[in-house]
Coordinates of C-alpha atoms in Angstrom, one line a residue:
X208 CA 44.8 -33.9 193.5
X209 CA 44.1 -37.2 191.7
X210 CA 47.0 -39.9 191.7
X211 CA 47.8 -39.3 188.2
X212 CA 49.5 -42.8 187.6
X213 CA 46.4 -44.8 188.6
X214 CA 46.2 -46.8 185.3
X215 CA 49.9 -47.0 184.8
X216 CA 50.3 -50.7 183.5
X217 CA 54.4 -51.1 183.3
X218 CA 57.7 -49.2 183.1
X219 CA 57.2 -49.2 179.0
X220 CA 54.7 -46.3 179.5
X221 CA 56.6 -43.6 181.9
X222 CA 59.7 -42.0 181.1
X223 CA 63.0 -40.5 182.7
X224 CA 63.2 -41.5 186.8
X225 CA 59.8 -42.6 187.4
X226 CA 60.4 -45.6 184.3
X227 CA 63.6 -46.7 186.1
X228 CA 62.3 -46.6 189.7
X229 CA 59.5 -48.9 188.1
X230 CA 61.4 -51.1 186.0
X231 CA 63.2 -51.9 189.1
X232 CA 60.7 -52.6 191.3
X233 CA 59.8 -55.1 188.1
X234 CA 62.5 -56.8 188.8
X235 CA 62.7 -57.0 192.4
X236 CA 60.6 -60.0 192.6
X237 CA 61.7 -62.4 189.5
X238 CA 65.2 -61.0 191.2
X239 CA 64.9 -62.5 194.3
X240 CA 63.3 -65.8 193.4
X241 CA 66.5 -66.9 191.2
X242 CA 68.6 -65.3 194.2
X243 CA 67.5 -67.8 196.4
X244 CA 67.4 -70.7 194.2
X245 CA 71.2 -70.4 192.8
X246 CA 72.4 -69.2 195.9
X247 CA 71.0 -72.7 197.8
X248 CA 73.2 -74.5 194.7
X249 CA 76.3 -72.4 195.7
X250 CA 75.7 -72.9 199.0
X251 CA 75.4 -76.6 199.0
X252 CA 78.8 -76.9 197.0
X253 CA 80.7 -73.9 198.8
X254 CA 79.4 -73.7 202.1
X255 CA 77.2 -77.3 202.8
X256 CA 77.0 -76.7 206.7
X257 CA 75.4 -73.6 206.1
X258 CA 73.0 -74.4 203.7
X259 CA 72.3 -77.7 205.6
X260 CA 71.2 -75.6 208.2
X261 CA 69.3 -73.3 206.2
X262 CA 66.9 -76.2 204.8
X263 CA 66.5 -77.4 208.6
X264 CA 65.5 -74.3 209.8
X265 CA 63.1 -73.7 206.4
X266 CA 61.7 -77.1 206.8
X267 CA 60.8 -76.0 210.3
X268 CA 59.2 -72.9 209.2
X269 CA 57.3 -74.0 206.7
X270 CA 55.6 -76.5 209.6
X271 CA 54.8 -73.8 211.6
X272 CA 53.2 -72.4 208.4
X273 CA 51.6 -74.8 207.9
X274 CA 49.9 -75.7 210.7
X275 CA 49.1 -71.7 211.0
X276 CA 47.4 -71.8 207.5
X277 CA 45.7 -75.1 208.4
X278 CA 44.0 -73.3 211.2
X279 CA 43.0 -70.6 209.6
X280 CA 41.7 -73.0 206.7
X281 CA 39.5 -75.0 208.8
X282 CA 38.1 -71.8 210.8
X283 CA 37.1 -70.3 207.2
X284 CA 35.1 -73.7 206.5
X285 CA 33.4 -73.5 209.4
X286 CA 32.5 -70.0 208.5
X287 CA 31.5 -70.9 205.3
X288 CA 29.0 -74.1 206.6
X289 CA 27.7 -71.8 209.0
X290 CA 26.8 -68.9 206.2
X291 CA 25.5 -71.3 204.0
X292 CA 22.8 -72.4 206.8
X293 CA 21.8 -68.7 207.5
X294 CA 18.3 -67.5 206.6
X295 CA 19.9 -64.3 204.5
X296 CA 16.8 -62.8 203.7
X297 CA 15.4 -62.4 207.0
X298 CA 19.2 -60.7 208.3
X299 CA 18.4 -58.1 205.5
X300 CA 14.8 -57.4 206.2
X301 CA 15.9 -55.9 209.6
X302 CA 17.8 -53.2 207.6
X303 CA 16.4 -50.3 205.2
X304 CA 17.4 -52.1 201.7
X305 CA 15.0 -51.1 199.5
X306 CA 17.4 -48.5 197.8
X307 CA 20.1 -50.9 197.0
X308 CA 20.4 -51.8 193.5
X309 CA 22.9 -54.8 191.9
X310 CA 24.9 -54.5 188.5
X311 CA 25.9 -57.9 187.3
X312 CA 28.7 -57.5 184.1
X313 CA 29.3 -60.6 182.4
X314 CA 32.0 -60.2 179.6
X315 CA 32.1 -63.2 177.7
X316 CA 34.8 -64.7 174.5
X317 CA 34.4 -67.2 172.9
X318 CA 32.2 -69.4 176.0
X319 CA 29.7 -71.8 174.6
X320 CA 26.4 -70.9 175.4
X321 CA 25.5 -73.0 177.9
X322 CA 28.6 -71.7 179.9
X323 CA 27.3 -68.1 180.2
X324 CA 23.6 -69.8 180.5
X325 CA 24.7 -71.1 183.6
X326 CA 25.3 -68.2 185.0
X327 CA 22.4 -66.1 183.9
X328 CA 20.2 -69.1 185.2
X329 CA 21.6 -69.2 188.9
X330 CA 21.3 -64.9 188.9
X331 CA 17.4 -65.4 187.7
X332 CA 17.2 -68.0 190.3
X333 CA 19.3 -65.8 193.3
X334 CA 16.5 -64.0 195.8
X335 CA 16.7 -60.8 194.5
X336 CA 14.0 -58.4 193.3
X337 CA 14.9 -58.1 189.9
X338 CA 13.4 -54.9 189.0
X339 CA 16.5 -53.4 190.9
X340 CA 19.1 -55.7 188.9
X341 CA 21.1 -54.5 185.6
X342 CA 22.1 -57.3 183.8
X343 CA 25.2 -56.5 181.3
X344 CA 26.1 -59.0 178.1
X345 CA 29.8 -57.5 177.4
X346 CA 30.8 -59.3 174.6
X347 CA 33.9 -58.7 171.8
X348 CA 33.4 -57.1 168.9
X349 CA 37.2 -58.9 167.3
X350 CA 34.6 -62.4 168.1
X351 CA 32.2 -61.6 165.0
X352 CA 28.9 -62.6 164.9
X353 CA 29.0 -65.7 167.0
X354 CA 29.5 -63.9 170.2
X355 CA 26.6 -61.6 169.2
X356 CA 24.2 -63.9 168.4
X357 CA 25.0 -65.8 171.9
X358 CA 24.1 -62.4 173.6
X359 CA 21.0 -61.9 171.7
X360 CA 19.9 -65.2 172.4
X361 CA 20.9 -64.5 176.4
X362 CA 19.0 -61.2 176.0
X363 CA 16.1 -63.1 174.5
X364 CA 16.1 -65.6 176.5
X365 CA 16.4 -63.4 180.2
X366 CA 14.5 -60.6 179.2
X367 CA 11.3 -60.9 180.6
X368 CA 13.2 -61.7 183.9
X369 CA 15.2 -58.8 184.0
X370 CA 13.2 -55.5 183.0
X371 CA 17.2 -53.8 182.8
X372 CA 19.2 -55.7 180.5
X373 CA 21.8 -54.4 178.1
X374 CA 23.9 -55.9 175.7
X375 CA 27.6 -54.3 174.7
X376 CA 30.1 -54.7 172.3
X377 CA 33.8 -54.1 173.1
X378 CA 35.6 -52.3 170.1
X379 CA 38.6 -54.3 168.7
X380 CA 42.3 -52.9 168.6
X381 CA 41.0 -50.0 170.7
X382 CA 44.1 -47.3 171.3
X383 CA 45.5 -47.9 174.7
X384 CA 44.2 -51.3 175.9
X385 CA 45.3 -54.6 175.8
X386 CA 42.6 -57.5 174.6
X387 CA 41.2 -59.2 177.8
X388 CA 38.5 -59.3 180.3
X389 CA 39.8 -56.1 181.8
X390 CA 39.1 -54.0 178.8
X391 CA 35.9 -55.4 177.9
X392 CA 34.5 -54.8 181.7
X393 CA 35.7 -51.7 181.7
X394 CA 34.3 -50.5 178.4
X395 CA 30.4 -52.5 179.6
X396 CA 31.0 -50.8 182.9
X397 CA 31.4 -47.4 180.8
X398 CA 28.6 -47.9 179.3
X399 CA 26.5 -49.0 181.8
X400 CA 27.1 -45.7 183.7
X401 CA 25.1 -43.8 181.3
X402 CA 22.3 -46.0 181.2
X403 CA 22.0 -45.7 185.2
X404 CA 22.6 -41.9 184.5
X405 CA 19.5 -42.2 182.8
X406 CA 17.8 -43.9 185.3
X407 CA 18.9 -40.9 187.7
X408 CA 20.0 -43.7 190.4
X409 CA 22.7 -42.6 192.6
X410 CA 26.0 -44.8 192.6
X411 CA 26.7 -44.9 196.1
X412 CA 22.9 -47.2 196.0
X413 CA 24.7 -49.7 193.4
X414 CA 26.7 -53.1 194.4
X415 CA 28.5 -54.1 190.8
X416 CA 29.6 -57.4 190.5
X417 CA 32.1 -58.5 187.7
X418 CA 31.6 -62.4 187.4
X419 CA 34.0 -65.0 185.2
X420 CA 31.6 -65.9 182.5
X421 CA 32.0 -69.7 184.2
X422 CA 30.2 -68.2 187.7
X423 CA 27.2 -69.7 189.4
X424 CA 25.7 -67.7 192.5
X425 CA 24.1 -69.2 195.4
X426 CA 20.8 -68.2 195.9
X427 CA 21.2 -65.9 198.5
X428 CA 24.2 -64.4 197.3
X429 CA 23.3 -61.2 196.8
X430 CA 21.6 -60.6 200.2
X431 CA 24.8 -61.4 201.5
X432 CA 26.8 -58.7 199.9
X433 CA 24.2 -56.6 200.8
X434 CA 23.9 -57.5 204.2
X435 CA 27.6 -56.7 204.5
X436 CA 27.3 -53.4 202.3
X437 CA 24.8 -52.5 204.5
X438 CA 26.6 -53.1 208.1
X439 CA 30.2 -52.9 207.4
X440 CA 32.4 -49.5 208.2
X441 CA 32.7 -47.2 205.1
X442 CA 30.9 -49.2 202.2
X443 CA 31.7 -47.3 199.4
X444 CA 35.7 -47.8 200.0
X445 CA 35.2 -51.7 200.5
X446 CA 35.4 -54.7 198.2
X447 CA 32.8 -57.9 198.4
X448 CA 34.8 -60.9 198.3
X449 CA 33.5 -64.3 198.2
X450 CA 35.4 -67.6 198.0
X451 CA 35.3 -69.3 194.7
X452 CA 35.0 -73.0 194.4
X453 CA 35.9 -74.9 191.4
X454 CA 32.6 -77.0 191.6
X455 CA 31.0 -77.0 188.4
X456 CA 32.7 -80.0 186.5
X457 CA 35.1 -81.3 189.3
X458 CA 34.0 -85.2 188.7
X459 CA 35.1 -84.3 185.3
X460 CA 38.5 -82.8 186.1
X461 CA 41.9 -84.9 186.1
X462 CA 43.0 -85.6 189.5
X463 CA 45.9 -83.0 188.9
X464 CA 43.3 -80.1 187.8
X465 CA 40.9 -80.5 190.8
X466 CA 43.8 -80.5 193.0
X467 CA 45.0 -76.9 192.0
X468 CA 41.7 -75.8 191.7
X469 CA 41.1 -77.1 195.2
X470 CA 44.2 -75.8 196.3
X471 CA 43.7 -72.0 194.9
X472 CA 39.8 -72.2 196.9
X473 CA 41.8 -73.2 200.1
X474 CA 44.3 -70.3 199.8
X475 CA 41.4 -68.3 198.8
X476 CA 40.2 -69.4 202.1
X477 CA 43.0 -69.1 204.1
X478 CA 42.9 -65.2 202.9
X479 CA 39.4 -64.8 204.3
X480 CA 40.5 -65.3 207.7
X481 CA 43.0 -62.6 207.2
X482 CA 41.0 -59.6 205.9
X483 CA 44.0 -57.5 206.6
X484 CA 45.6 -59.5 203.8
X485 CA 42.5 -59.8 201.3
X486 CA 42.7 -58.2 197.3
X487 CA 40.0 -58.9 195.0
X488 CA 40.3 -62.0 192.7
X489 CA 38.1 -63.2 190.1
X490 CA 34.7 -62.8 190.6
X491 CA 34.3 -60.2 193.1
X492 CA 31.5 -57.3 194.4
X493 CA 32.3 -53.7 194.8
X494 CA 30.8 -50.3 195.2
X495 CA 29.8 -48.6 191.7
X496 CA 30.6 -45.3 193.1
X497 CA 34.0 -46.6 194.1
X498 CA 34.1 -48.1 191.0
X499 CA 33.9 -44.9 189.1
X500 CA 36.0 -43.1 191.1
X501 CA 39.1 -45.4 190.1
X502 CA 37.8 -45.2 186.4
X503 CA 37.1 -48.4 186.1
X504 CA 38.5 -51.9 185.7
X505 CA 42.2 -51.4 184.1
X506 CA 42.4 -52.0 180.9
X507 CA 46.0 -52.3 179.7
X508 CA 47.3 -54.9 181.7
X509 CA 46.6 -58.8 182.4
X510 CA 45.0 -59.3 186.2
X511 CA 42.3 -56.7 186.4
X512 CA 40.7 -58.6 189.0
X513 CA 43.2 -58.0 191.6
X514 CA 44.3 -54.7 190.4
X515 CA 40.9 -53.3 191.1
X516 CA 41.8 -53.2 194.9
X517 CA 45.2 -51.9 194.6
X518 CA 43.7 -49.5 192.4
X519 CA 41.4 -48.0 195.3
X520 CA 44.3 -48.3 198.0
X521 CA 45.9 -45.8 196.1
X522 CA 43.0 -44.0 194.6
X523 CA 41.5 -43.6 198.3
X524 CA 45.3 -42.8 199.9
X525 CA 45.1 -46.5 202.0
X526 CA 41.4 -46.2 203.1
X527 CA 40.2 -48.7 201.0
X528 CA 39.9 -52.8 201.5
X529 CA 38.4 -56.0 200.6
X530 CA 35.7 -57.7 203.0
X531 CA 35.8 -61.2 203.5
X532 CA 32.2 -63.0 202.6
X533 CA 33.1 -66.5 203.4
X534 CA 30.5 -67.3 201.2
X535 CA 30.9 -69.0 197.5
X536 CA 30.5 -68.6 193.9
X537 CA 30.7 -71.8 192.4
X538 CA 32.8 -72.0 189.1
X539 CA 34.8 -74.2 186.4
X540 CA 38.1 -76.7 187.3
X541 CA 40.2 -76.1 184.2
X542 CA 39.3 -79.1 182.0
X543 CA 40.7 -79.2 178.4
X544 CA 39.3 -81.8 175.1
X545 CA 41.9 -84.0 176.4
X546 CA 44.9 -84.9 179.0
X547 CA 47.6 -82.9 177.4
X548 CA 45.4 -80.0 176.9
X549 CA 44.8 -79.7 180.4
X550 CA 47.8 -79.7 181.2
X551 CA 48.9 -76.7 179.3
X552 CA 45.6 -75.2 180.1
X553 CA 46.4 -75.4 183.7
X554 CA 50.0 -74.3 183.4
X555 CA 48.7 -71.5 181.8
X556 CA 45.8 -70.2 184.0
X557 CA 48.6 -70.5 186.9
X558 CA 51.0 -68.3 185.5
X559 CA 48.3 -65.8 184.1
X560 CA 47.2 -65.7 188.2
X561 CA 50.7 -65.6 188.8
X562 CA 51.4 -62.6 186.4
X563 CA 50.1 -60.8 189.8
X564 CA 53.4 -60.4 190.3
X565 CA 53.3 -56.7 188.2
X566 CA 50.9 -55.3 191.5
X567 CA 54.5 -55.6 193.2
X568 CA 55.7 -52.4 191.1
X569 CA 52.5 -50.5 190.9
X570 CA 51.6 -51.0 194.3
X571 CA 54.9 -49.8 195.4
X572 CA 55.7 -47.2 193.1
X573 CA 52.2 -45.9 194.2
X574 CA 53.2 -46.0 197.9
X575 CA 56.4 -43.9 196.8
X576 CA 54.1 -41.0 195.0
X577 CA 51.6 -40.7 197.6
X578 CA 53.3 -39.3 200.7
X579 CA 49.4 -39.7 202.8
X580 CA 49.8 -43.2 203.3
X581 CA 51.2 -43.8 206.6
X582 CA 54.5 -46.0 206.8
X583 CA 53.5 -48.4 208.7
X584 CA 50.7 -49.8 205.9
X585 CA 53.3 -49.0 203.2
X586 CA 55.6 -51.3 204.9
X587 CA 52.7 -53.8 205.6
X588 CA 51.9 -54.3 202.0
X589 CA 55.1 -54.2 200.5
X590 CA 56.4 -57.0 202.7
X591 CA 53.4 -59.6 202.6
X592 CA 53.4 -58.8 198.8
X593 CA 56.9 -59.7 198.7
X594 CA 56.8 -62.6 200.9
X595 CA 53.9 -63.8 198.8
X596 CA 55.7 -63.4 195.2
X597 CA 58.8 -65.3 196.7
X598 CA 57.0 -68.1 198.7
X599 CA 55.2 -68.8 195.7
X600 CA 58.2 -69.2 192.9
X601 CA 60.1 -70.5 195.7
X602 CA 59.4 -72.5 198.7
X603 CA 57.9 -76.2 197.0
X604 CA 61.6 -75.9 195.3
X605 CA 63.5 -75.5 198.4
X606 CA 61.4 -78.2 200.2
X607 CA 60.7 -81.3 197.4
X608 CA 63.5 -81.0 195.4
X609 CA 67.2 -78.5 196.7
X610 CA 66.8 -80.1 200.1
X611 CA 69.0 -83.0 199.2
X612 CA 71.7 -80.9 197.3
X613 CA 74.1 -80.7 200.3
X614 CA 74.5 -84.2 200.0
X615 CA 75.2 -84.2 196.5
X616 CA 77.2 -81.4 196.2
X617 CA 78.7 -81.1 199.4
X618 CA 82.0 -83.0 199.1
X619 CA 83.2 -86.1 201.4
X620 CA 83.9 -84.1 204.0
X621 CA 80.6 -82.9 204.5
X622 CA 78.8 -86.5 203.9
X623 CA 81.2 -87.7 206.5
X624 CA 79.6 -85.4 208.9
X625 CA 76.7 -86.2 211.7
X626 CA 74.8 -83.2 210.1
X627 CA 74.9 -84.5 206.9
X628 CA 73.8 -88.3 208.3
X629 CA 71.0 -86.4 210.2
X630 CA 69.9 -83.8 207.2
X631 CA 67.9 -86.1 205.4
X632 CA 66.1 -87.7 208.5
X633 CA 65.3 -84.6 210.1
X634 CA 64.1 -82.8 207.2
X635 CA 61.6 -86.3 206.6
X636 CA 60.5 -86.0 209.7
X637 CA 59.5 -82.0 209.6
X638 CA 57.5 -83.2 206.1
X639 CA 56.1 -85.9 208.0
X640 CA 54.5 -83.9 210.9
X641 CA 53.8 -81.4 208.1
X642 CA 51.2 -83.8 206.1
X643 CA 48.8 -82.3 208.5
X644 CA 48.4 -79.7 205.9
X645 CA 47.5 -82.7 203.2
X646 CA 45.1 -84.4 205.8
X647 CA 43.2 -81.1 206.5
X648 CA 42.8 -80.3 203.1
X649 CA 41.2 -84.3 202.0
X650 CA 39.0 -83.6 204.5
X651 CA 37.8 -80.3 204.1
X652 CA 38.0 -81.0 200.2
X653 CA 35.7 -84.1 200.4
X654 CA 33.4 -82.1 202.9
X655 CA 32.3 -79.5 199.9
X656 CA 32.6 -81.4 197.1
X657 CA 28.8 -81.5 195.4
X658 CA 27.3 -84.8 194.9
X659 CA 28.8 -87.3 191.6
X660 CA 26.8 -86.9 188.9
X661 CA 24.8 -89.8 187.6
X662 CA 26.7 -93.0 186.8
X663 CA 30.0 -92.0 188.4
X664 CA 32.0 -95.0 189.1
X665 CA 32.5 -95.7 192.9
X666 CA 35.9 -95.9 192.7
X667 CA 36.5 -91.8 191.3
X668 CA 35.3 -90.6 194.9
X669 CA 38.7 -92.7 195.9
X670 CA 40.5 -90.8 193.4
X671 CA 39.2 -87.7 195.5
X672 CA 41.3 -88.7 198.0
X673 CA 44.1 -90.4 196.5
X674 CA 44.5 -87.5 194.1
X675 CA 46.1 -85.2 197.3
X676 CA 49.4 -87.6 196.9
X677 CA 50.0 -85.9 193.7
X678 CA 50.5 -82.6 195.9
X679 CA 54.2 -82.3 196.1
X680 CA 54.9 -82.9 192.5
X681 CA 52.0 -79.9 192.2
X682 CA 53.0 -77.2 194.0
X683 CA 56.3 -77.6 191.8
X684 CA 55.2 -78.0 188.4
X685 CA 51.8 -76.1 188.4
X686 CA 52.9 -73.7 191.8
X687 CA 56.6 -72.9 191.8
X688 CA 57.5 -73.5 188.1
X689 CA 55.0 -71.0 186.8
X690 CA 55.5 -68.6 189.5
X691 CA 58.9 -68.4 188.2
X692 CA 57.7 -68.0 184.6
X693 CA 56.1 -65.1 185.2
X694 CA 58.6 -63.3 187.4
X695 CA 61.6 -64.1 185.4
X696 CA 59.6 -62.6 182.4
X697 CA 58.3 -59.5 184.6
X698 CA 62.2 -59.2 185.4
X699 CA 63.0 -59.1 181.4
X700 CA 60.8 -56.8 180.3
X701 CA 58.6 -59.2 178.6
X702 CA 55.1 -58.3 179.6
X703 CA 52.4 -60.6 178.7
X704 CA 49.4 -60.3 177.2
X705 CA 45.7 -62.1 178.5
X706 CA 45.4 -65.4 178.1
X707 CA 41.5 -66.6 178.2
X708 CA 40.9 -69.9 179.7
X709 CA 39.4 -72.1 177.7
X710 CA 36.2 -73.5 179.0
X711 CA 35.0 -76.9 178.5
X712 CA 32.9 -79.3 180.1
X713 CA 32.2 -82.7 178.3
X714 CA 28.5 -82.6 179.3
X715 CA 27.0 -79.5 177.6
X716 CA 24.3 -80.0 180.2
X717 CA 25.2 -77.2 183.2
X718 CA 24.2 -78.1 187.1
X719 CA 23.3 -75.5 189.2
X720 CA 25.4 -75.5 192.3
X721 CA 22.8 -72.8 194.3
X722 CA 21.8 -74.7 196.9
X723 CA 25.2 -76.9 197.4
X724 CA 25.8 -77.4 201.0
X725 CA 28.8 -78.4 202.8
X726 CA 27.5 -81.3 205.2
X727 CA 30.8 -83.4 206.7
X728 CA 32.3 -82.5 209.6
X729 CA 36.0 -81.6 210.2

C-alpha cells in the first residue's frame, strides 16, 4: 500500500489525531530553540555557576565541531579539484551509456532573459549528445506575456540545438497548490511525462535534473551524473547531488552576500563528505522513474527541493538516498539594485532555506505511519534533523552574544568568583583556537573563486579576504536570526508562502563558469 500522506504539506490539511500529532511535531523545533535561549537568560540570573559552565563546555564543543567540519570541508575540496581534472567522457565510454537519456526542467518567474540564457547556453555547451536531451521552458501562466515571450525566444533561439524541446505554462490559482517553483516543476514534469510516453522511452533510462533558473553546468556535468547513475548501488532509489557555488556575480556581491553564499557552498560541502547525511537542495539530479513514483515535485509547500528526498525515504520505506557528486553547478550570490535591498534579499532567501524546518514534522510523522522502517534509521534522521534545526537558530547566539550574560546578570557574588574572572578568558581562548574554521574557509574560498572580471580594482580581491571578519556578526543576523524566524512561525501556525529570489546582476552580460577550475592549494 502507497504511503497515503506523501504530499501532506502541514497539520492545516489532516484532521482529528493525525493534525495534532503533526502540529506538534511543528512545534517541536521553533520550541526548543526559544527553550534554550530563555533558559541560558534564567540561568545566568538564577543559577550563574551553572550556566557559566554550560557556555565553557559549549564553547568547547563547538571547537571540536569545528575543527571536525573543517576536515571534512577541505577533504570535499580536494574532491572537488580532483573531479574537475578528470577526463569524464572517457570514465563513461567504458560503460554501456547509449540508453541514458537527460531531462533538464527549467521553471522560470519573472528572470531576465539573459539569466535563463545562461543557463541554456552552458547545457548547449555541456558534452552531451543532444538528440537524447529534453529541454523543458516551465514558465507561469499568473506572469502574462512577458514570461512567454522569453520562452519563445529561448525556444527559438535553442531549437536547432535541441531536437526535444518543449515549452509549458503553469496554470494560475490552480486548486491545491501553493505559487512557487515546486508547483510549476511539478506541473512541466507532468507534462513532460507524456511527451516521453510518446517517445515510448522507458523512465528508469531518464536522469531529470530540476535547475534554479540562475544555474550554469560545467561541461562535463552530465557525464558525471551519469557515470554515478551508471555505477552506484540501486540508481533508480538515489538522488544526484552536486555542490552549488555562488560564482556567477561574486565580484559584484557585498562582502556580506558572498560571505553567506560562500558559507551555504561550504556547508553544502561539508554534507558531501557525509552522504549518510545528504537531502537534495537546489539544483539537483534524480531518477525520472523515481521521480514519478513520488508524484512528482510537491507542490503545496515552500522547499520542494529538499522535500523531494524525504519524499522518496518515505515513498521507498528508507531505501532511498542522495549521492554526493563533489562536483559544481555554478549559480547567482544574492545581489539586489542596491545595499539595502540586498540585505532584505538575503534575509529572505535564508529564512526561505530555513523554512526547511517543516521536513522536521513530515519526516517524522512519516517515520510514525510506516512501521517498515527500521528504528535505528528512524532514530538516525530524527536526531541529526533536530540537531540541525537547533544548531542553526541557536548556537552563533549562544557563542557571540549570551556567553557574557553570567557576568551581567549573575549578581556580585558570582562576579566575585574565580569562574567568573576566568569565564571570559577561557571562552576567548576556545574562539581563538576556533578561527581555524575562518582561516580554512579564506583559503578554500580564495582557491575557487573564478578570475575578476575586467577592470576590478586590486584592492576588492583584499575585500575577499577581509570580508570573513564580518563572519560572527553573520551567522547571527543572516544564520541564527532567520533560523529563528522561520521556526517560531512553523511553531505558530503561520505557514509561509514561496518567496522568489530576485535575480540581478548589474552586467546583463552572463560569463560562463564551465570550465572554472579550482587552482590554489590548501
Amino acid at each position: 500500500m502507497l504511503y497515503q500522506y506523501l504530499h501532506t504539506a502541514n497539520a492545516k490539511e489532516l484532521v482529528g489525531k493525525n493534525r495534532l500529532i503533526f502540529r506538534v511535531l511543528e512545534i517541536i523545533p521553533g520550541l526548543a530553540a526559544w527553550a534554550t535561549l530563555l533558559g541560558m537568560v534564567l540561568a545566568s540570573w538564577l543559577a550563574p555557576i551553572g550556566a557559566a559552565i554550560f557556555i565553557i563546555l559549549f564553547d568547547l564543543y563547538w571547537l571540536v565541531k569545528t575543527i571536525y567540519l573543517s576536515v571534512h570541508l577541505r577533504g570535499n575540496w580536494k574532491r572537488i579539484t580532483h573531479n574537475l581534472k578528470i577526463d569524464w567522457r572517457e570514465r563513461v565510454d567504458k560503460l554501456k551509456w547509449d540508453h541514458v537519456w537527460q531531462v533538464v526542467i527549467l521553471p522560470f518567474y519573472k528572470e531576465l532573459f539573459e539569466i535563463s540564457d545562461g543557463l541554456l547556453a552552458s547545457v548547449a555547451g555541456a558534452d552531451w549528445p543532444k538528440d537524447r536531451m529534453i529541454i523543458v521552458l516551465a514558465h507561469e501562466e499568473r506572469v502574462g506575456e512577458g514570461a512567454r515571450d522569453i520562452s519563445k525566444k529561448l525556444r527559438d533561439k535553442y531549437k536547432n540545438i535541441f531536437p526535444h524541446i518543449l515549452e509549458t505554462e503553469h496554470p494560475a490559482n490552480f486548486p491545491g497548490e501553493i505559487p512557487g517553483k515546486g508547483s510549476n516543476a511539478a506541473w512541466a514534469g507532468r507534462k513532460t511525462k507524456e511527451y516521453i510516453d510518446s517517445l515510448k522511452i522507458p523512465y528508469e533510462n531518464i536522469l531529470v535534473s530540476s535547475f534554479d533558473i540562475d544555474t550554469q553546468v560545467p561541461k562535463q556535468y552530465f557525464l558525471v551524473t551519469t557515470y554515478h547513475f551508471l555505477t552506484v548501488e540501486d540508481p533508480i532509489h538515489t538522488s544526484y547531488q552536486p555542490v552549488p557555488l555562488y560564482h556567477n556575480n561574486i565580484w559584484e556581491a557585498p562582502a556580506f552576500s558572498r560571505v553567506v553564499a560562500n558559507s551555504g557552498s561550504f556547508w553544502q560541502m561539508m554534507q558531501q563528505e557525509r552522504p549518510e547525511r545528504l537531502a537534495t537542495f537546489s539544483s539537483h539530479s534524480m531518477s525520472f522513474k523515481a521521480l514519478v513514483e513520488v508524484d512528482f515535485w510537491q507542490k503545496n509547500m515552500v522547499s520542494e527541493d529538499s522535500r523531494i528526498f524525504w519524499q522518496g525515504l518515505l515513498r521507498y520505506k528508507g531505501g532511498y538516498k542522495s549521492q554526493p557528486l563533489s562536483y559544481p553547478v555554478y549559480m547567482d550570490a544574492n545581489v539586489g539594485r542596491n545595499l539595502w535591498e540586498t540585505i532584505k534579499n538575503v534575509y529572505k532567501q535564508q529564512r526561505r532555506w530555513a523554512w526547511g524546518a517543516e521536513n522536521f514534522s513530515y519526516t517524522v510523522f512519516g517515520f510514525i505511519k510506516i512501521p517498515e522502517i527500521s528504528l535505528r534509521k528512524k532514530l538516525y534522521f530524527t536526531m541529526i534533523m533536530f540537531e540541525g534545526l537547533w544548531s542553526w537558530a541557536t548556537n552563533a547566539i549562544l557563542m557571540f552574544f549570551l556567553g557574557w550574560l553570567p557576568l551581567a546578570l549573575g549578581g556580585e557574588i558570582f562576579n566575585s568568583t574565580i569562574l567568573a574572572f576566568n569565564l571570559p578568558r577561557a571562552t576567548r581562548l576556545i574562539m581563538t583556537f576556533a578561527m581555524i574554521g575562518i582561516v580554512t574557509s579564506i583559503l578554500i574560498s580564495t582557491s575557487l573563486l573564478p578570475p575578476p572580471p575586467e577592470k576590478t580594482p586590486k584592492r576588492k580581491s583584499i575585500y575577499m579576504i577581509v570580508q570573513w571578519l564580518l563572519m560572527p556578526a553573520i551567522l547571527i543576523i543572516f544564520g541564527s536570526i532567520p533560523a529563528l524566524d522561520a521556526q517560531t512561525r512553523l511553531m505558530l501556525g503561520r505557514y509561509m508562502g514561496f518567496w522568489v529570489t530576485p535575480k540581478f546582476r548589474k552586467s546583463a552580460e552572463i560569463e560562463n563558469r564551465s570550465e572554472a577550475v579550482p587552482i590554489a592549494k590548501v
